[in-house]
CSV table of C-alpha atoms and ligand atoms in Angstrom, one decimal:
chain,number,residue,atom,x,y,z
A,1,MET,CA,29.6,85.7,98.9
A,2,THR,CA,32.5,88.0,99.9
A,3,ALA,CA,32.6,87.2,103.7
A,4,HIS,CA,35.9,85.4,103.2
A,5,LEU,CA,37.6,88.3,101.5
A,6,LYS,CA,39.8,90.8,103.2
A,7,LYS,CA,38.6,94.4,102.7
A,8,VAL,CA,40.0,97.9,102.6
A,9,GLU,CA,38.1,101.2,102.5
A,10,LEU,CA,39.7,104.5,101.4
A,11,HIS,CA,36.6,106.7,101.1
A,12,CYS,CA,34.3,107.1,104.1
A,13,HIS,CA,33.2,110.3,105.8
A,14,LEU,CA,33.3,109.8,109.5
A,15,GLU,CA,30.0,111.5,110.3
A,16,GLY,CA,28.6,109.9,107.2
A,17,ALA,CA,29.2,106.5,108.8
A,18,ALA,CA,27.1,107.3,111.9
A,19,SER,CA,24.3,104.8,112.3
A,20,PRO,CA,20.8,106.2,112.7
A,21,ALA,CA,20.5,104.4,116.1
A,22,LEU,CA,23.7,106.1,117.4
A,23,THR,CA,22.6,109.4,116.1
A,24,LEU,CA,19.2,109.1,117.7
A,25,ALA,CA,20.7,108.2,121.0
A,26,GLN,CA,23.0,111.2,120.7
A,27,ALA,CA,20.1,113.6,119.8
A,28,ARG,CA,18.2,112.3,122.9
A,29,LYS,CA,21.2,112.8,125.1
A,30,TYR,CA,21.5,116.4,124.1
A,31,ASN,CA,17.8,117.0,123.6
A,32,ILE,CA,18.3,118.1,120.0
A,33,ASP,CA,15.4,117.9,117.6
A,34,ILE,CA,16.5,116.1,114.4
A,35,GLY,CA,13.0,115.0,113.4
A,36,ALA,CA,13.3,116.7,110.0
A,37,TYR,CA,16.5,114.8,109.2
A,38,LEU,CA,16.0,111.3,110.8
A,39,ARG,CA,12.6,109.6,110.6
A,40,ASP,CA,11.7,106.0,111.3
A,41,GLY,CA,15.4,105.1,111.5
A,42,VAL,CA,16.2,106.5,108.1
A,43,TYR,CA,18.1,109.7,107.2
A,44,VAL,CA,15.9,112.1,105.3
A,45,TRP,CA,17.1,113.9,102.2
A,46,HIS,CA,16.1,114.0,98.5
A,47,ASP,CA,18.9,115.3,96.4
A,48,PHE,CA,22.6,116.2,96.7
A,49,ALA,CA,22.1,119.6,98.3
A,50,SER,CA,19.6,118.3,100.9
A,51,PHE,CA,21.9,115.3,101.6
A,52,LEU,CA,24.8,117.7,102.4
A,53,GLN,CA,22.4,119.7,104.7
A,54,CYS,CA,21.2,116.5,106.4
A,55,TYR,CA,24.8,115.4,106.8
A,56,ASP,CA,25.7,118.7,108.5
A,57,LYS,CA,22.7,118.7,110.8
A,58,ILE,CA,23.3,115.1,111.9
A,59,SER,CA,26.9,115.8,112.6
A,60,GLU,CA,25.8,118.4,115.2
A,61,VAL,CA,24.6,115.7,117.6
A,62,TYR,CA,28.2,114.6,118.1
A,63,LYS,CA,29.6,117.1,120.5
A,64,THR,CA,32.4,115.9,122.7
A,65,GLU,CA,35.7,114.2,122.4
A,66,GLU,CA,34.2,111.1,123.8
A,67,ASP,CA,31.3,111.3,121.2
A,68,TYR,CA,33.9,111.3,118.4
A,69,ALA,CA,35.8,108.4,120.0
A,70,LEU,CA,32.6,106.4,120.2
A,71,LEU,CA,31.5,107.2,116.7
A,72,THR,CA,35.0,106.2,115.3
A,73,GLU,CA,35.3,103.1,117.4
A,74,THR,CA,31.8,101.9,116.5
A,75,TYR,CA,32.4,102.3,112.7
A,76,LEU,CA,35.9,100.7,112.8
A,77,ASP,CA,34.5,97.8,114.9
A,78,GLU,CA,31.8,97.2,112.2
A,79,LEU,CA,34.5,97.3,109.5
A,80,ALA,CA,36.7,94.9,111.3
A,81,GLY,CA,33.8,92.5,111.8
A,82,ILE,CA,33.5,92.1,108.0
A,83,GLY,CA,37.2,91.4,107.5
A,84,THR,CA,38.4,95.0,106.9
A,85,ILE,CA,42.1,95.4,107.7
A,86,TYR,CA,42.5,99.1,106.7
A,87,SER,CA,40.3,102.2,106.7
A,88,GLU,CA,40.9,105.8,105.8
A,89,LEU,CA,38.3,108.1,107.4
A,90,ILE,CA,37.6,111.5,106.0
A,91,VAL,CA,37.4,114.0,108.9
A,92,SER,CA,36.6,117.7,109.2
A,93,PRO,CA,38.4,119.5,112.0
A,94,ASP,CA,36.6,122.6,110.8
A,95,HIS,CA,33.4,120.9,112.0
A,96,GLY,CA,35.0,120.5,115.4
A,97,LYS,CA,35.5,124.2,115.4
A,98,ARG,CA,31.9,125.0,114.2
A,99,ILE,CA,30.3,123.0,117.0
A,100,GLY,CA,32.5,124.7,119.6
A,101,LEU,CA,34.5,121.6,120.5
A,102,GLY,CA,37.6,122.8,118.7
A,103,ALA,CA,39.7,121.0,116.0
A,104,ASP,CA,42.2,119.5,118.4
A,105,ALA,CA,39.6,117.9,120.7
A,106,TYR,CA,37.7,116.6,117.7
A,107,ILE,CA,40.8,114.9,116.2
A,108,SER,CA,41.9,113.7,119.6
A,109,GLY,CA,38.5,111.9,120.1
A,110,VAL,CA,38.8,110.4,116.6
A,111,CYS,CA,42.3,109.2,117.4
A,112,GLU,CA,41.2,107.6,120.7
A,113,GLY,CA,38.5,105.7,118.7
A,114,ILE,CA,41.2,104.5,116.3
A,115,ARG,CA,43.3,103.3,119.2
A,116,ARG,CA,40.4,101.4,120.8
A,117,ALA,CA,39.4,99.7,117.6
A,118,LYS,CA,43.0,98.7,116.8
A,119,ALA,CA,43.4,97.3,120.3
A,120,ALA,CA,40.3,95.2,119.8
A,121,SER,CA,40.7,93.9,116.3
A,122,GLY,CA,44.0,95.0,114.9
A,123,ILE,CA,42.3,97.2,112.2
A,124,GLU,CA,44.7,100.0,110.9
A,125,ALA,CA,43.2,103.4,110.2
A,126,ARG,CA,44.4,106.8,109.0
A,127,LEU,CA,42.7,110.2,108.7
A,128,ILE,CA,42.2,112.4,105.7
A,129,VAL,CA,41.4,115.9,106.6
A,130,THR,CA,38.9,117.5,104.3
A,131,GLY,CA,37.9,121.0,103.4
A,132,GLU,CA,34.2,121.5,102.4
A,133,ARG,CA,33.7,123.5,99.2
A,134,HIS,CA,30.4,125.0,100.5
A,135,PHE,CA,32.2,126.7,103.4
A,136,GLY,CA,34.4,128.5,100.9
A,137,PRO,CA,38.1,128.6,99.9
A,138,GLU,CA,39.3,130.4,103.1
A,139,SER,CA,37.9,127.6,105.3
A,140,VAL,CA,39.4,125.0,103.0
A,141,ILE,CA,42.8,126.7,103.3
A,142,GLY,CA,42.3,126.6,107.1
A,143,ALA,CA,41.7,122.9,107.0
A,144,ALA,CA,44.9,122.4,104.9
A,145,GLU,CA,46.9,124.5,107.4
A,146,TYR,CA,45.5,122.5,110.3
A,147,ALA,CA,46.5,119.2,108.6
A,148,ALA,CA,49.9,120.5,107.8
A,149,LYS,CA,50.7,121.8,111.3
A,150,ALA,CA,49.0,119.0,113.2
A,151,GLN,CA,52.2,116.7,113.3
A,152,ASN,CA,49.8,113.9,114.0
A,153,PRO,CA,51.0,110.6,112.5
A,154,LEU,CA,47.5,109.4,111.9
A,155,ILE,CA,46.7,112.4,109.7
A,156,THR,CA,48.1,111.4,106.3
A,157,GLY,CA,45.9,112.9,103.6
A,158,PHE,CA,44.0,115.9,102.4
A,159,ASN,CA,40.7,116.0,100.5
A,160,LEU,CA,38.1,118.4,99.2
A,161,ALA,CA,34.5,117.4,99.6
A,162,GLY,CA,31.1,119.2,99.7
A,163,GLU,CA,29.1,121.0,97.1
A,164,GLU,CA,31.0,120.1,93.9
A,165,ARG,CA,29.1,122.8,91.9
A,166,MET,CA,30.6,125.6,94.1
A,167,GLY,CA,33.6,127.2,92.4
A,168,ARG,CA,36.3,125.5,90.2
A,169,VAL,CA,39.1,123.4,91.5
A,170,ALA,CA,41.5,126.3,90.8
A,171,ASP,CA,39.8,128.3,93.6
A,172,TYR,CA,41.0,125.7,96.1
A,173,SER,CA,44.5,125.1,94.7
A,174,ARG,CA,46.3,127.0,97.5
A,175,ALA,CA,44.9,124.6,100.0
A,176,PHE,CA,46.3,121.6,98.0
A,177,ASP,CA,49.7,123.3,97.7
A,178,ILE,CA,49.8,123.6,101.5
A,179,ALA,CA,48.9,120.0,102.0
A,180,ARG,CA,51.3,118.8,99.3
A,181,ASP,CA,54.2,120.8,100.8
A,182,ALA,CA,53.5,119.2,104.1
A,183,GLY,CA,53.8,115.7,102.6
A,184,MET,CA,50.1,114.8,102.7
A,185,GLY,CA,48.6,112.3,100.3
A,186,LEU,CA,46.1,114.2,98.0
A,187,THR,CA,42.7,113.1,96.9
A,188,ILE,CA,39.7,115.2,95.8
A,189,HIS,CA,36.0,114.7,95.2
A,190,ALA,CA,35.4,115.1,91.4
A,191,GLY,CA,33.3,113.6,88.7
A,192,GLU,CA,30.4,112.9,91.1
A,193,VAL,CA,27.8,115.7,90.7
A,194,CYS,CA,29.8,117.5,88.0
A,195,GLY,CA,30.9,115.9,84.7
A,196,ALA,CA,34.2,114.8,83.2
A,197,PHE,CA,35.5,118.4,83.1
A,198,SER,CA,35.7,118.3,87.0
A,199,VAL,CA,38.0,115.3,86.8
A,200,ALA,CA,40.2,116.9,84.2
A,201,ASP,CA,40.3,120.1,86.4
A,202,ALA,CA,41.4,118.0,89.4
A,203,LEU,CA,44.1,116.3,87.4
A,204,ASP,CA,45.4,119.6,85.9
A,205,VAL,CA,45.3,121.7,89.1
A,206,VAL,CA,45.9,119.3,92.0
A,207,ARG,CA,47.7,116.3,90.4
A,208,PRO,CA,46.3,114.0,93.0
A,209,ALA,CA,47.3,110.3,93.5
A,210,ARG,CA,43.6,109.5,93.9
A,211,ILE,CA,40.2,110.9,93.0
A,212,GLY,CA,37.0,110.5,95.2
A,213,HIS,CA,34.4,109.0,92.8
A,214,GLY,CA,35.8,110.3,89.4
A,215,VAL,CA,33.2,108.0,87.8
A,216,ARG,CA,31.8,110.6,85.4
A,217,ALA,CA,35.2,110.5,83.7
A,218,ILE,CA,33.4,107.8,81.7
A,219,GLU,CA,31.8,110.6,79.7
A,220,ASP,CA,35.2,111.3,78.0
A,221,ALA,CA,37.2,108.5,76.5
A,222,ASP,CA,40.4,110.5,76.3
A,223,LEU,CA,40.1,111.3,80.0
A,224,VAL,CA,39.6,107.6,80.8
A,225,ARG,CA,42.8,106.9,78.9
A,226,ARG,CA,44.6,109.6,80.8
A,227,LEU,CA,43.5,108.2,84.1
A,228,ALA,CA,44.7,104.8,83.1
A,229,ASP,CA,48.0,106.1,81.8
A,230,GLN,CA,48.7,108.1,84.9
A,231,GLY,CA,47.7,105.3,87.2
A,232,THR,CA,45.3,107.7,89.1
A,233,VAL,CA,43.3,105.6,91.6
A,234,LEU,CA,39.5,106.1,91.7
A,235,GLU,CA,37.8,105.7,95.0
A,236,VAL,CA,34.5,104.3,93.6
A,237,CYS,CA,31.4,104.2,95.7
A,238,PRO,CA,28.7,102.6,93.6
A,239,GLY,CA,25.9,102.5,96.2
A,240,SER,CA,26.4,106.2,96.9
A,241,ASN,CA,26.3,107.0,93.1
A,242,ILE,CA,23.0,105.2,92.7
A,243,ALA,CA,21.5,106.7,95.8
A,244,LEU,CA,22.5,110.2,94.6
A,245,ASN,CA,21.3,109.4,91.1
A,246,VAL,CA,24.7,110.0,89.5
A,247,PHE,CA,23.7,107.0,87.4
A,248,PRO,CA,20.1,105.7,87.2
A,249,ASP,CA,20.9,102.1,88.1
A,250,PHE,CA,23.7,99.6,88.7
A,251,PRO,CA,23.8,98.2,85.2
A,252,SER,CA,24.6,101.8,83.9
A,253,HIS,CA,27.3,102.3,86.6
A,254,PRO,CA,30.8,102.4,84.9
A,255,LEU,CA,32.8,100.5,87.6
A,256,ARG,CA,33.4,97.5,85.3
A,257,ARG,CA,34.0,99.6,82.2
A,258,LEU,CA,36.6,101.8,84.0
A,259,LYS,CA,38.4,98.7,85.3
A,260,GLU,CA,38.4,97.1,81.9
A,261,ALA,CA,39.8,100.3,80.4
A,262,GLY,CA,42.8,99.9,82.8
A,263,VAL,CA,41.8,102.5,85.4
A,264,ARG,CA,42.9,101.6,88.9
A,265,VAL,CA,39.7,101.3,91.0
A,266,THR,CA,38.9,100.6,94.6
A,267,ILE,CA,35.5,100.2,96.3
A,268,SER,CA,34.2,102.3,99.3
A,269,SER,CA,30.9,103.2,100.9
A,270,ASP,CA,31.1,107.0,101.2
A,271,ASP,CA,28.4,107.7,103.8
A,272,PRO,CA,26.9,104.2,104.2
A,273,PRO,CA,23.7,104.6,106.2
A,274,PHE,CA,22.7,107.7,104.3
A,275,PHE,CA,22.9,105.7,101.1
A,276,HIS,CA,21.4,102.5,102.6
A,277,THR,CA,24.7,100.7,102.1
A,278,SER,CA,27.8,99.4,103.9
A,279,LEU,CA,31.2,98.3,102.9
A,280,GLN,CA,29.9,94.7,103.1
A,281,ARG,CA,27.2,95.6,100.6
A,282,GLU,CA,29.6,97.3,98.2
A,283,TYR,CA,31.8,94.2,98.1
A,284,GLU,CA,28.6,92.1,97.6
A,285,LEU,CA,27.6,94.3,94.7
A,286,ALA,CA,31.1,93.9,93.2
A,287,ALA,CA,30.7,90.2,93.3
A,288,GLY,CA,27.0,90.1,92.3
A,289,ILE,CA,25.8,92.9,90.0
A,290,PHE,CA,29.2,93.7,88.7
A,291,ALA,CA,30.2,90.0,88.4
A,292,PHE,CA,33.8,90.4,89.5
A,293,SER,CA,35.6,87.3,90.5
A,294,ASP,CA,37.3,86.9,93.9
A,295,ALA,CA,40.7,87.5,92.2
A,296,GLU,CA,39.4,90.7,90.6
A,297,ILE,CA,38.0,91.9,93.9
A,298,ASP,CA,41.3,91.1,95.7
A,299,GLU,CA,43.0,93.1,93.0
A,300,MET,CA,40.9,96.2,93.8
A,301,THR,CA,41.6,95.7,97.5
A,302,ARG,CA,45.3,95.4,96.7
A,303,THR,CA,45.0,98.6,94.7
A,304,GLY,CA,43.5,100.3,97.7
A,305,ILE,CA,46.5,99.3,99.9
A,306,GLU,CA,49.0,100.4,97.2
A,307,ALA,CA,47.3,103.8,97.0
A,308,ALA,CA,46.8,104.1,100.8
A,309,PHE,CA,48.2,107.2,102.5
A,310,VAL,CA,50.3,105.1,104.9
A,311,ASP,CA,54.0,104.4,105.6
A,312,GLU,CA,55.8,101.8,103.6
A,313,THR,CA,56.2,99.3,106.5
A,314,THR,CA,52.5,99.3,107.2
A,315,ARG,CA,51.7,99.1,103.5
A,316,GLN,CA,53.8,96.0,103.1
A,317,ALA,CA,52.3,94.4,106.2
A,318,LEU,CA,48.8,95.0,104.9
A,319,LEU,CA,49.7,93.7,101.4
A,320,ALA,CA,51.0,90.5,102.9
A,321,ARG,CA,47.5,89.9,104.4
A,322,ILE,CA,45.6,89.9,101.1
B,401,ADE,N1,30.4,114.9,102.0
B,401,ADE,C1,30.0,113.7,102.4
B,401,ADE,N2,29.7,112.9,101.5
B,401,ADE,C2,30.0,113.5,100.3
B,401,ADE,C3,29.9,113.2,98.9
B,401,ADE,N3,29.4,112.0,98.5
B,401,ADE,N4,30.3,114.1,98.0
B,401,ADE,C4,30.7,115.3,98.4
B,401,ADE,N5,30.8,115.7,99.7
B,401,ADE,C5,30.5,114.8,100.6
B,402,ZN,ZN1,32.8,111.3,99.6
């Protein structure tokens, strides 16, 4: 139904895009037992906290620069195969440090994967460095400092992910100040596990151009109006929201209501194999369950490019392809 449409993805966590097959091969290569987290080709978790734990465990089987190049290249090749022309990957240099690889080697592997994929298909990609709330404000500041100092043209954004119930946005404001001063695009996970107040917090404290998810803003009509008035872009990941039980089913998901209220929305897959989804499926859901026309889907894709953390020349070249 959407095979003919060009696609864009602004919200996908790199390790969250690792296919179970690749993860299993990696685990065997390093003789790591991940049986509690990957069974019968399916990642095992049962709620948001156990999802984050599973995500962190799975990430540990990617150990070298080449592992990260392969992971990145594999996912971008998949995206290019369904007509995706631009991808922003959420990466965690901190994770590189934690596994003993080091932040620079981690990022260097990811960038090599981007180069290989671009050479093969022309797909453009940029990186959003993220801090993880559950590793605490100091580690998030460290991630922002890393992004600010990296001088890497592919690192163009900063994000805050992880356990949304840990602390308030204000606890992490210093990290966003550092990233903003360095000219990074800002986005932040909010309104996913926590309610509308977390989206209002994000707008008040961070003033981001985009919000990761943000869908629970629907609980507050004034906030929806504020998002629409300010032109804040929501990176909406419907399959993720249903898998994590943010909403009980697709008919209750507010994607269409948000769009009709004038909020700028785009579609992404978040951590696709963890949530039994893919960018392809998210576009199919937009056309099917959400009943958006091709023109409306193209509008969301165009919104994604308009809100991309990318230089103006690349943005115009991408827009010309929709
Ligand atoms: N890290 C990976 N996926 C995430 C999500 N959906 N929310 C918060 N942190 C995440
Ligand atoms: Zn996310």
